[in-house]
Short mmCIF file of C-alpha atoms and ligand atoms in Angstrom, two decimals:
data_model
loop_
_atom_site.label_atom_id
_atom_site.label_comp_id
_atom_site.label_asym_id
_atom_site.label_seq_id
_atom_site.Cartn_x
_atom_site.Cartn_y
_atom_site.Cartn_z
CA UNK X 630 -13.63 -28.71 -20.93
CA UNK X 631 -10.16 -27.45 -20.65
CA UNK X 632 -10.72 -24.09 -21.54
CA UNK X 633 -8.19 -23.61 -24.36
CA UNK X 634 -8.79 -26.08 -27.68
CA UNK X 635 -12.78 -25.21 -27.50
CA UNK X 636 -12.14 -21.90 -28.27
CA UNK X 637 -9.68 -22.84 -31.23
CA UNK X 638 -12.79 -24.73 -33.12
CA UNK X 639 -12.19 -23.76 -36.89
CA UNK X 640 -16.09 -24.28 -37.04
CA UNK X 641 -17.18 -22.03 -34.84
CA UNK X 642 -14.29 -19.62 -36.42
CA UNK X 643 -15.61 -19.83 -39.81
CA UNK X 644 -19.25 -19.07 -38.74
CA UNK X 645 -18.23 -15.80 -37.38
CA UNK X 646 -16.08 -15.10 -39.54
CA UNK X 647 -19.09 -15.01 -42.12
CA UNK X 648 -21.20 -13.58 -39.33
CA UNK X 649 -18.94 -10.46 -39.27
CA UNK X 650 -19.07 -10.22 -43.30
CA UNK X 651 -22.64 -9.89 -43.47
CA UNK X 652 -22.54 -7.55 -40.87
CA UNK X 653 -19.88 -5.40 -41.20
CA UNK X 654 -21.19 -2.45 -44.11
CA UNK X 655 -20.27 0.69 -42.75
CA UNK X 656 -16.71 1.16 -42.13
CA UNK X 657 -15.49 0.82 -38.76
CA UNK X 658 -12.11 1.13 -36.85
CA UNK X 659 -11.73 -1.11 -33.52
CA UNK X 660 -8.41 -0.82 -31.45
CA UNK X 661 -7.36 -3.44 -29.41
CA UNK X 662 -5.78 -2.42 -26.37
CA UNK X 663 -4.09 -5.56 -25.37
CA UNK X 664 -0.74 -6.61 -26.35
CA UNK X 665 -1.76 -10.02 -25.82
CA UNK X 666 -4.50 -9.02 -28.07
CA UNK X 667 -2.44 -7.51 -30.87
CA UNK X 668 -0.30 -11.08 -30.62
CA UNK X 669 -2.94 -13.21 -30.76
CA UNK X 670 -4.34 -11.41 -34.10
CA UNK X 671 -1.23 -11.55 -35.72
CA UNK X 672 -0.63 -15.14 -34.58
CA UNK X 673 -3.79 -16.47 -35.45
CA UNK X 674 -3.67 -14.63 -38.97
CA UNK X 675 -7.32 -12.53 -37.58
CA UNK X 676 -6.62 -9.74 -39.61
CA UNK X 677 -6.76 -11.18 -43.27
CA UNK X 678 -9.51 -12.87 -42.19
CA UNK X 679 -11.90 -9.73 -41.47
CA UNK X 680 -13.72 -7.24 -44.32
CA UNK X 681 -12.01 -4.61 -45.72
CA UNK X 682 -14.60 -2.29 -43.97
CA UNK X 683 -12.76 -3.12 -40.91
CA UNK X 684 -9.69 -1.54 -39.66
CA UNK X 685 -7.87 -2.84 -36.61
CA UNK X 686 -5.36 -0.87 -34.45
CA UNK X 687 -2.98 -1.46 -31.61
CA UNK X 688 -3.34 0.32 -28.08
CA UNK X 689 -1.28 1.17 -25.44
CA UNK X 690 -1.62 -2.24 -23.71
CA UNK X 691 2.12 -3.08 -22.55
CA UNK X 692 2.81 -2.31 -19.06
CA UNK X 693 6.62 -2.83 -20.24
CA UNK X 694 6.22 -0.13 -23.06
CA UNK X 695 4.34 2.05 -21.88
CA UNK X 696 6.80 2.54 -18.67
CA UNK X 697 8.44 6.17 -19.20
CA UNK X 698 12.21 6.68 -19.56
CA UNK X 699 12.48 8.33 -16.23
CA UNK X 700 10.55 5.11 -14.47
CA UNK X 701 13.18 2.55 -16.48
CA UNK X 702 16.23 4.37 -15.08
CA UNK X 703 14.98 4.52 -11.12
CA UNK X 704 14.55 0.74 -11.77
CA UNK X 705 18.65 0.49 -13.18
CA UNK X 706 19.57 2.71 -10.84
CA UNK X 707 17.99 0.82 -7.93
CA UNK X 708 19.83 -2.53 -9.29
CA UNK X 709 23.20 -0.93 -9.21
CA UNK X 710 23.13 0.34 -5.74
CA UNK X 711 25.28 -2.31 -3.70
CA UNK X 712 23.49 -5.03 -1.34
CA UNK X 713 20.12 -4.44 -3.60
CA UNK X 714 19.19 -7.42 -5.38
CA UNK X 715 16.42 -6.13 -8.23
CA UNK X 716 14.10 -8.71 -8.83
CA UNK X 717 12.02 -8.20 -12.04
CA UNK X 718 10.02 -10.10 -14.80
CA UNK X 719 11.98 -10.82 -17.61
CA UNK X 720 10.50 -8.77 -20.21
CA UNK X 721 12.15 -6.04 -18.43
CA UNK X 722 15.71 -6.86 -18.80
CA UNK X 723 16.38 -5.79 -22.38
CA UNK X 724 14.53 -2.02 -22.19
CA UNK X 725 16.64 0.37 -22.83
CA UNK X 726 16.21 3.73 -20.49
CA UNK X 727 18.33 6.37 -20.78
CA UNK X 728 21.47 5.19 -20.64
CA UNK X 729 21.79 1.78 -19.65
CA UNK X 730 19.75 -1.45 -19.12
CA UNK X 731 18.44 -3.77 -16.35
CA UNK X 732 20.57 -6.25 -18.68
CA UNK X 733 23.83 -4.24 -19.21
CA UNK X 734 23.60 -3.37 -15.51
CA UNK X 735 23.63 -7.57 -14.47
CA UNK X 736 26.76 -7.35 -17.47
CA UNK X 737 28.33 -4.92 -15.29
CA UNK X 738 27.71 -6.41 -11.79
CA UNK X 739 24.60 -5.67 -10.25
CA UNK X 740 22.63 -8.53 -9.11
CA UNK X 741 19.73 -8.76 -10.87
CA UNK X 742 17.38 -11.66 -10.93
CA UNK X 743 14.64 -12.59 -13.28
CA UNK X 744 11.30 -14.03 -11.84
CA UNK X 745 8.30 -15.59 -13.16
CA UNK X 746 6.63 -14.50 -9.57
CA UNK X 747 6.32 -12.21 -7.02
CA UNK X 748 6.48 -15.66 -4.86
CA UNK X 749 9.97 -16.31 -5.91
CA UNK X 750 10.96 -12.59 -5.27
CA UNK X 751 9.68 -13.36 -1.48
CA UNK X 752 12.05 -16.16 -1.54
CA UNK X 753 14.97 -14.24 -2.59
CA UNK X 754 14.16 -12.30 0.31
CA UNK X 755 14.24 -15.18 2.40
CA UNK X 756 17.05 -16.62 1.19
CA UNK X 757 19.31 -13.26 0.97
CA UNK X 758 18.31 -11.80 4.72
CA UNK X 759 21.52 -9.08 4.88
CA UNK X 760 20.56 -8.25 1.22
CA UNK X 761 17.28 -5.82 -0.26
CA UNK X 762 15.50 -6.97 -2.44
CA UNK X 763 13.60 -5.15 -4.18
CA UNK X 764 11.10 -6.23 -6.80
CA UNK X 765 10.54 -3.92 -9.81
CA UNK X 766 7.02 -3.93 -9.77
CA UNK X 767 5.26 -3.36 -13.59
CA UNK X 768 2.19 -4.08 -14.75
CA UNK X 769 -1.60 -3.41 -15.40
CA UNK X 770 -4.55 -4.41 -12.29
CA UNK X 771 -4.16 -8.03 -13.28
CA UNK X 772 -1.16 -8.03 -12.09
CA UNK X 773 -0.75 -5.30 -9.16
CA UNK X 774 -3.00 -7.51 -6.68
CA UNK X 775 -0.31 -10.45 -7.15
CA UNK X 776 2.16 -7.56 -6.14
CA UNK X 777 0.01 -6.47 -3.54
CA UNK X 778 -0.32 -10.28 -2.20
CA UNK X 779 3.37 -10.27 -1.83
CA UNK X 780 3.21 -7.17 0.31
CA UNK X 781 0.87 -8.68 2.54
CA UNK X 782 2.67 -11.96 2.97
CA UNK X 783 6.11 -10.08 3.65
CA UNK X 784 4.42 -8.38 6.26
CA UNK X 785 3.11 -11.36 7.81
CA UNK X 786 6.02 -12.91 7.82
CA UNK X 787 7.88 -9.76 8.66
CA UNK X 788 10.46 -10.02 5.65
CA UNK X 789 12.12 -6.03 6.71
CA UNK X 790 14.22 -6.30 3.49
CA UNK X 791 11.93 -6.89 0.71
CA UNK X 792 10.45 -3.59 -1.13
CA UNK X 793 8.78 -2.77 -4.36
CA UNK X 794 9.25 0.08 -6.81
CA UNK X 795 5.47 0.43 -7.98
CA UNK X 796 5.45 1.21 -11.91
CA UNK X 797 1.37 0.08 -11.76
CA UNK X 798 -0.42 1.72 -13.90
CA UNK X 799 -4.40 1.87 -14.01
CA UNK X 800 -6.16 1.07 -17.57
CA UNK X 801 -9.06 3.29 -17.77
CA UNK X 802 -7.54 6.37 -17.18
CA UNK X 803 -5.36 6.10 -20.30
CA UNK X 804 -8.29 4.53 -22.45
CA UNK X 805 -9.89 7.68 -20.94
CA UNK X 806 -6.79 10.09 -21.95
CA UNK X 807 -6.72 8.49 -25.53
CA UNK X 808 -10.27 9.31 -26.47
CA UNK X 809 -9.94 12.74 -24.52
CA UNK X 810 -6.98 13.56 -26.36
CA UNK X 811 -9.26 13.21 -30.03
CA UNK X 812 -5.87 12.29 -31.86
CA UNK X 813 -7.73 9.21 -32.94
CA UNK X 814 -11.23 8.39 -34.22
CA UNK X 815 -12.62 5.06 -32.86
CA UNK X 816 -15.50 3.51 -33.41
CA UNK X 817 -15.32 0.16 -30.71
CA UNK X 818 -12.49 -1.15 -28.71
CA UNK X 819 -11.76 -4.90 -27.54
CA UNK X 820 -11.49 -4.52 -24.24
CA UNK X 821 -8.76 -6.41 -21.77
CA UNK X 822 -9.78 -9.75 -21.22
CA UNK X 823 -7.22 -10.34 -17.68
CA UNK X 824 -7.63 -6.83 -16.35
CA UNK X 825 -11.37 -7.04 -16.42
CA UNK X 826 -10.86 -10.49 -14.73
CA UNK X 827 -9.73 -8.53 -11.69
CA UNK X 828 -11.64 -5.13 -12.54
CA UNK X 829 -15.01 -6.10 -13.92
CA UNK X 830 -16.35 -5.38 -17.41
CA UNK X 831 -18.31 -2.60 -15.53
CA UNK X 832 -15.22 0.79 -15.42
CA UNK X 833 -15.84 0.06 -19.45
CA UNK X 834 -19.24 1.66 -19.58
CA UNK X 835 -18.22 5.19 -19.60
CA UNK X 836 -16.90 4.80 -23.07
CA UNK X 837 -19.89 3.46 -24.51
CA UNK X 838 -22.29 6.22 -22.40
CA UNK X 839 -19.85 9.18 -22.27
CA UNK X 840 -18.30 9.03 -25.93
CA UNK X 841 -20.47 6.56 -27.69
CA UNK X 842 -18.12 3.95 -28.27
CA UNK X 843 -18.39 -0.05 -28.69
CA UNK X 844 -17.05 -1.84 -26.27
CA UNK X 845 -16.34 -5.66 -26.51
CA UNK X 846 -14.16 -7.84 -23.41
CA UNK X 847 -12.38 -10.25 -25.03
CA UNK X 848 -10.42 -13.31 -23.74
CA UNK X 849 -7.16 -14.30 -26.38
CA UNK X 850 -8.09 -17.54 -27.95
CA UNK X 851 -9.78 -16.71 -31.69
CA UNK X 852 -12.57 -17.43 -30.99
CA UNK X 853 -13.12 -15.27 -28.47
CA UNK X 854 -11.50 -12.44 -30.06
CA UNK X 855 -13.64 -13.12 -32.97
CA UNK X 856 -16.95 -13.08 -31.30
CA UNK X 857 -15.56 -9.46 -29.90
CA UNK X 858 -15.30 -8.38 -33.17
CA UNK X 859 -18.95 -9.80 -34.44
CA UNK X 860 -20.22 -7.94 -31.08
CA UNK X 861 -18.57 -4.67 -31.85
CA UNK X 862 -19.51 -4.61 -35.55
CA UNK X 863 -23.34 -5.40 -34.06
CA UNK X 864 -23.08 -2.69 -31.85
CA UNK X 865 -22.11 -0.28 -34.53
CA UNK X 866 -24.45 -1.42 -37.05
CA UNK X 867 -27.25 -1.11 -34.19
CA UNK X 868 -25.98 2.12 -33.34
CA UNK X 869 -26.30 0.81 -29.84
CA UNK X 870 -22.93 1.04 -27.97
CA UNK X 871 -22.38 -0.97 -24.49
CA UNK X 872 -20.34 -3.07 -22.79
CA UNK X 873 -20.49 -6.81 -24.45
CA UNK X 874 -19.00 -9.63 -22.63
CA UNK X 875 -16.81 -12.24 -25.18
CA UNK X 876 -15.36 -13.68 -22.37
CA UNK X 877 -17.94 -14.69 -20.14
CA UNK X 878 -15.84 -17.66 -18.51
CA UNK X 879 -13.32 -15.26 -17.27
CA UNK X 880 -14.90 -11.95 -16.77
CA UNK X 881 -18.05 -10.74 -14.30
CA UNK X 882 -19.21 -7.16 -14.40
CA UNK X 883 -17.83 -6.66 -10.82
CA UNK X 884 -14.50 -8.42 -11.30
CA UNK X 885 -12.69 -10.26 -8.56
CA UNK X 886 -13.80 -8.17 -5.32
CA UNK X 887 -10.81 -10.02 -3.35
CA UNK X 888 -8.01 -9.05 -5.59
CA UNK X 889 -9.17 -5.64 -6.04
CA UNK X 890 -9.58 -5.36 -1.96
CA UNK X 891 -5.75 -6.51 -1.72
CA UNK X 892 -4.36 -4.11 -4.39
CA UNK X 893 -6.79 -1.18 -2.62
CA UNK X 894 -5.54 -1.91 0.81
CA UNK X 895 -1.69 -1.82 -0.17
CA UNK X 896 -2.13 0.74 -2.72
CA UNK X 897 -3.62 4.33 -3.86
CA UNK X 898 -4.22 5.90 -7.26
CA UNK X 899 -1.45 8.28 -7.39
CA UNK X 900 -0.48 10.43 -11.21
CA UNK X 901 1.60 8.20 -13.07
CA UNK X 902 3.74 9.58 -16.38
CA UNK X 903 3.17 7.07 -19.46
CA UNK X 904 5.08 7.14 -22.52
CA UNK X 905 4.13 8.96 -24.92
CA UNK X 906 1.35 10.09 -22.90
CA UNK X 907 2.84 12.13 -20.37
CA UNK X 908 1.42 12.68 -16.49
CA UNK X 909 -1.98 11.62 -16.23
CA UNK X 910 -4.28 12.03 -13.23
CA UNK X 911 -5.10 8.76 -11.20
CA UNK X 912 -3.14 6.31 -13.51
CA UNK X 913 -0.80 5.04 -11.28
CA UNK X 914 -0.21 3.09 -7.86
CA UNK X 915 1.37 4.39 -5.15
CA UNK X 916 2.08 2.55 -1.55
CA UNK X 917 -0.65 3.76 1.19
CA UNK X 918 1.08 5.10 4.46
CA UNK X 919 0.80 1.88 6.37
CA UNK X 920 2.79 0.14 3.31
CA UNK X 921 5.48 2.99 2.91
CA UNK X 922 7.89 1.09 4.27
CA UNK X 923 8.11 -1.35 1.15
CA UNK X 924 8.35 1.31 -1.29
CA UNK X 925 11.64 1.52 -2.71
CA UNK X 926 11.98 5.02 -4.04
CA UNK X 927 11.78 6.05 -0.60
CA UNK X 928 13.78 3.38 1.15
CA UNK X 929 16.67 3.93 -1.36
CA UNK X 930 18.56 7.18 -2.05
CA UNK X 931 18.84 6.92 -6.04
CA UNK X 932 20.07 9.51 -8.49
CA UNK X 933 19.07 8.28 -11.81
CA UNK X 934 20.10 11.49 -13.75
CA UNK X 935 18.47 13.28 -16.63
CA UNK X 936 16.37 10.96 -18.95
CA UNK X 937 16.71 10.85 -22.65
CA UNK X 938 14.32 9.40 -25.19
CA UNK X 939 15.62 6.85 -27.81
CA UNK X 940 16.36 9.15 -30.66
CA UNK X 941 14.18 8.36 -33.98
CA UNK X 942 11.71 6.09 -31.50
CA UNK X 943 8.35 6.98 -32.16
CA UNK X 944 7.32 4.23 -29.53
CA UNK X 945 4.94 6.87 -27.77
CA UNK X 946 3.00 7.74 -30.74
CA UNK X 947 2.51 4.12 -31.89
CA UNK X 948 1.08 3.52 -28.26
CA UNK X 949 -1.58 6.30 -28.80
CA UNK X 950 -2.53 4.84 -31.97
CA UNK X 951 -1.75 7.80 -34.59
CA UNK X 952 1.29 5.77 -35.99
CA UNK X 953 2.38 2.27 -36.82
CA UNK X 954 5.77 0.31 -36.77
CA UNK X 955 5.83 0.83 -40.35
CA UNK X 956 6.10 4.68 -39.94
CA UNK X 957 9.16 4.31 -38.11
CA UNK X 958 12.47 4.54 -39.84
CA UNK X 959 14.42 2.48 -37.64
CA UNK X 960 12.19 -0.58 -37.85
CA UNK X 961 13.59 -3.58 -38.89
CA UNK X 962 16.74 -1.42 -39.63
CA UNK X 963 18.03 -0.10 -37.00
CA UNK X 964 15.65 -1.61 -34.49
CA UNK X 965 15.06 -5.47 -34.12
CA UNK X 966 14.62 -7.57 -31.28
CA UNK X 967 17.84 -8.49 -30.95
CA UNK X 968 18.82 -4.81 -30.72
CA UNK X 969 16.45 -2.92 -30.08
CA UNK X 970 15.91 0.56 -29.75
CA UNK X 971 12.77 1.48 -27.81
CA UNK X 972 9.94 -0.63 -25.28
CA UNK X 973 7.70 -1.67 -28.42
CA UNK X 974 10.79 -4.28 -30.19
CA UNK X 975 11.44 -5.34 -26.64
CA UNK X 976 8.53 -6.76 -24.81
CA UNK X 977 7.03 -9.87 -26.65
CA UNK X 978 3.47 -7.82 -26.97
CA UNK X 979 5.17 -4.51 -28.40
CA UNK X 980 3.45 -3.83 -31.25
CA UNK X 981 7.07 -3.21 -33.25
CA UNK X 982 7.61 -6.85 -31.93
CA UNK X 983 4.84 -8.15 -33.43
CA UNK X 984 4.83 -6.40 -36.52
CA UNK X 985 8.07 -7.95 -36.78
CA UNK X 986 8.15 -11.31 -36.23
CA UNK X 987 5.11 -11.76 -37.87
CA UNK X 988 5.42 -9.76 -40.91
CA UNK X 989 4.54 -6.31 -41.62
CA UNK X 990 2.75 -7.25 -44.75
CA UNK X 991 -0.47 -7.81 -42.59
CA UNK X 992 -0.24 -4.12 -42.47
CA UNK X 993 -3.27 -3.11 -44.30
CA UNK S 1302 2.63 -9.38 -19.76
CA UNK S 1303 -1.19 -9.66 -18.46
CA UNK S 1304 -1.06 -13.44 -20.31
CA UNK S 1305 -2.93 -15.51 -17.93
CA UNK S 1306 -3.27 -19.55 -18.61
CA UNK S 1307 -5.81 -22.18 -17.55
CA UNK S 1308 -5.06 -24.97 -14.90
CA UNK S 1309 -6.60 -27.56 -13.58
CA UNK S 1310 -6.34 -27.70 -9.41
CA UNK S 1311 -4.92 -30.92 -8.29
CA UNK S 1312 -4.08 -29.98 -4.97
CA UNK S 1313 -4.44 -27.27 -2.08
CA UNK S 1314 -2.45 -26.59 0.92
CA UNK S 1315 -3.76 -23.43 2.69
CA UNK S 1316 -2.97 -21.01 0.49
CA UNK S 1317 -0.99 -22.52 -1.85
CA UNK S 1318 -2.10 -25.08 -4.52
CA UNK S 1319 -0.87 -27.75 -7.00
CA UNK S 1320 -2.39 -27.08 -10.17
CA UNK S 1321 -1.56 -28.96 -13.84
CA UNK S 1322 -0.93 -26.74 -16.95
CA UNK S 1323 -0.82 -28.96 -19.79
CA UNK S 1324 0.36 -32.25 -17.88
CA UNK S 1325 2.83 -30.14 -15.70
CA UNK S 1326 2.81 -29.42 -12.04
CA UNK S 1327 3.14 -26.21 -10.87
CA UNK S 1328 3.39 -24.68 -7.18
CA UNK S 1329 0.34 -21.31 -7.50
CA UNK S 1330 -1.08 -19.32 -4.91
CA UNK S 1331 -4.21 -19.40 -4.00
CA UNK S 1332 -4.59 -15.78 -2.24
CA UNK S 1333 -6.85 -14.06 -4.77
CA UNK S 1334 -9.03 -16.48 -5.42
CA UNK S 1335 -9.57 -18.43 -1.40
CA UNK S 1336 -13.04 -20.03 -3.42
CA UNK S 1337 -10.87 -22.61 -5.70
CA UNK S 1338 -11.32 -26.02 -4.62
CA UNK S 1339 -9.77 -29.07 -6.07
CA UNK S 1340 -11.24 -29.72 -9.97
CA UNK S 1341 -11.48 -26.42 -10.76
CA UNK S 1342 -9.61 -24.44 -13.40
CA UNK S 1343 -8.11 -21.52 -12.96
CA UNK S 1344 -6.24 -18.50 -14.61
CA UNK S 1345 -2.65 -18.27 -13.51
CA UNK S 1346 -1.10 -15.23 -14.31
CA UNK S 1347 2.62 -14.96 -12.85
CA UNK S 1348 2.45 -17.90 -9.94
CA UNK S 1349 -1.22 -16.39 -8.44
CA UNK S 1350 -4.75 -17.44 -10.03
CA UNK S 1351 -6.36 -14.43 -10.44
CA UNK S 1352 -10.18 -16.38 -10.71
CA UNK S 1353 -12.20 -19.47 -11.22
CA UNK S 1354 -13.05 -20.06 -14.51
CA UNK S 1355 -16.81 -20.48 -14.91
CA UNK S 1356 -17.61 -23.52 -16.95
CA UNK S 1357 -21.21 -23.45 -17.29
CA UNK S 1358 -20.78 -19.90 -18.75
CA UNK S 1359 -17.70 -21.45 -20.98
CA UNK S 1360 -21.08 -24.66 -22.33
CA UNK S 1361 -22.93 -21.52 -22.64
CA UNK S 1362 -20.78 -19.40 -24.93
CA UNK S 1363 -20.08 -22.21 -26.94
CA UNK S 1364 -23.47 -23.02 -27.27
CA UNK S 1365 -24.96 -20.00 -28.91
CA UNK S 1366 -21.78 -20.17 -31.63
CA UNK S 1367 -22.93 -23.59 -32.32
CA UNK S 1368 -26.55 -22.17 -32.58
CA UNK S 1369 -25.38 -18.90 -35.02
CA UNK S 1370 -24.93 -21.55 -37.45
CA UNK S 1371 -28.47 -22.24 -38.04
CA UNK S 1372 -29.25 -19.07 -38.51
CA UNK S 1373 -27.51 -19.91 -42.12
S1 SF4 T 2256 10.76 0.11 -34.41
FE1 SF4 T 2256 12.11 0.40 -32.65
S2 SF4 T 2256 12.71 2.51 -32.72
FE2 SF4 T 2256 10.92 2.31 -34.04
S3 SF4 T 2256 9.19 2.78 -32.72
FE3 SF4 T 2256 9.47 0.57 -32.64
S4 SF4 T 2256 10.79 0.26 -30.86
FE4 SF4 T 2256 10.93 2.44 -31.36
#
């Protein structure tokens, strides 16, 4: 067992692949939230494979994307302040905010530093004692208890110049704020296969009680995002929503109760403003009081100025669902990932991206 | 950015492991997940593994796929 070829069998592929055919009548429209999601389906070619009665659409599943204008330019203007070294992940570098970069701000001096790990952002901090460091912290709850670890271990090891600008956000509020919002009709979603690793397949089961929705966890090899599928189009078919499980190696109802005790005793829910989205209640992680003392936007003085939006993006309503690369003007035009315009070309699991380098003719 | 990869444990030092990811060594930390022992996979996600991976549940899954078939 290694955990990745089993779940690329072709045989087991093709039986639920005719599974899903037999089953699938009534027509039925299944986002998938996950970027990593969206890539895998394009990658593995998941879409041409499924009934017409099917419809698949991308979610709002990129930390990097989703990050609002006004969040992108505290992060540049953190990097240019002198003696701060920004750490960040490197799908960061290229977003554009308002008026600059994480990239063109390294072009025009600032030290920034790309890192595959919090771990290496602790090291900078070692290794650069007179300097700050401060690492830009993005991402969903699979990755906010690795930030929180690194909190922890820089207080153990009393590292005073390493601090975090927490960009968390929280994924069932804004699965939450989608279907409030009743911009778009679903009928199941495939879940997040790495946040439920850390937050259980359990904070799904409001969308299957409260708004009668299918819910499916999936992991990202085909297989399992093809037995998702087959266990959404059962549910509707059964009219039985719940909370299926495709991903049972990875995901328990509960989640990982230590990671989820380290990200709760560093951080709080706390608003956070998503793009396209707005402010919304609870989304977001801010430092508890005992932690203040890493938290960058109040260790630094920035001024990061008014924020502007990309002009002809329409990033924000692709994230929500009601639109698709295709609707926007720019794409492929203006807009490509070697220049691109808005969050969705930049991050390798924007949905403009993937639409992009793997062809928009799977749109259907 | 929530891709997470499976590797095998070769290693652990406190909190810190050696773990293989395709016939590489890498350097992962072990703080959210203290349970791993040496032979187990795990899913690293940005230097950290974020769980054990559950291989009787992985048979298991596998096993009622292979079973759908002869339903046919
Ligand atoms: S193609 Fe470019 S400009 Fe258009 S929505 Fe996507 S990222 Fe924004």
């Amino acid at each position: 067992m290694r955990f990745i070829d089993e779940f690329r069998r072709s045989d087991l592929a093709q039986k639920l692949i005719a599974r899903i055919k037999q089953k699938a009548l009534s027509p039925a429209r299944f986002m998938e939230f996950c970027g990593g999601h969206t890539v895998a389906i394009f990658k593995f070619g998941i879409r041409q494979l499924l009934p017409p009665t099917i419809d698949m659409l991308s979610g709002p599943g990129c930390p990097v994307c989703v990050t609002d204008n006004s969040d992108l330019d505290k992060a540049i203007a953190l990097a240019q302040l002198p003696d701060v070294i920004a750490a960040t992940f490197g799908d960061m570098l290229k977003v554009p905010g308002s008026h600059s970069s994480l990239q063109k701000a390294k072009a025009e001096g600032a030290d920034v530093r790309i890192v595959y790990s919090t771990m290496d952002a602790l090291q900078i901090a070692r290794e650069n004692p007179s300097q700050s460091v401060v690492f830009i912290g993005i991402g969903f709850e699979t990755t906010a208890p690795t930030i929180a670890a690194s909190v922890l271990q820089a207080g153990q090891e009393k590292l005073d110049n390493y601090y975090v600008l927490s960009l968390h956000k929280l994924t069932p509020p804004v699965i939450k704020a989608l279907l409030d919002s009743g911009e778009v009709k679903l009928d199941g979603i495939v879940c997040p296969g790495h946040v439920s690793t850390i937050i259980g397949s359990s904070p799904w089961e409001f969308v299957a009680r409260d708004y009668g929705i299918a819910c499916a966890v999936s992991g990202f090899e085909p297989i399992d995002i093809l037995l998702s599928i087959e266990m959404l189009v059962s549910q509707v078919e059964d009219k039985a929503p719940k909370v299926d499980i495709a991903y049972r190696r990875s995901v328990r109802p509960d989640g990982n109760r230590r990671a989820l005790e380290l990200m709760d005793t560093v951080f709080e829910p706390c608003p956070a403003r998503w793009r396209g989205m707005g402010l919304l209640p609870d989304s977001g992680l801010r430092f508890r009081k005992e932690f203040e003392r890493f938290d960058a936007e109040l260790a630094f003085d920035i001024d990061p100025g008014p924020t502007y939006e990309p002009k002809g993006c329409i990033c924000g309503h692709i994230l929500r669902g009601v639109k698709t690369p295709m609707d926007c003007e720019l794409f492929a035009k203006l807009c490509t990932p070697e220049h691109p315009v808005g969050p969705c070309m930049v991050s390798s699991e924007g949905s403009c991206s993937a639409y992009y380098l793997y062809g928009a003719a799977y749109e259907p | 950015m929530c891709l997470a990869i499976p590797a095998l444990i070769k290693s652990i030092n406190g909190k810190e492991a050696e773990a293989e990811i395709g016939g590489i060594g890498r350097r992962v930390s072990l703080w959210l997940t203290p349970e791993a022992k040496v032979g187990d996979y795990v899913l690293i996600h940005t230097g950290y593994a974020i769980n054990v991976l559950d291989q009787e549940e992985a048979l298991e899954t596998l096993r009622l796929l292979e079973e759908l078939s002869e339903v046919y």
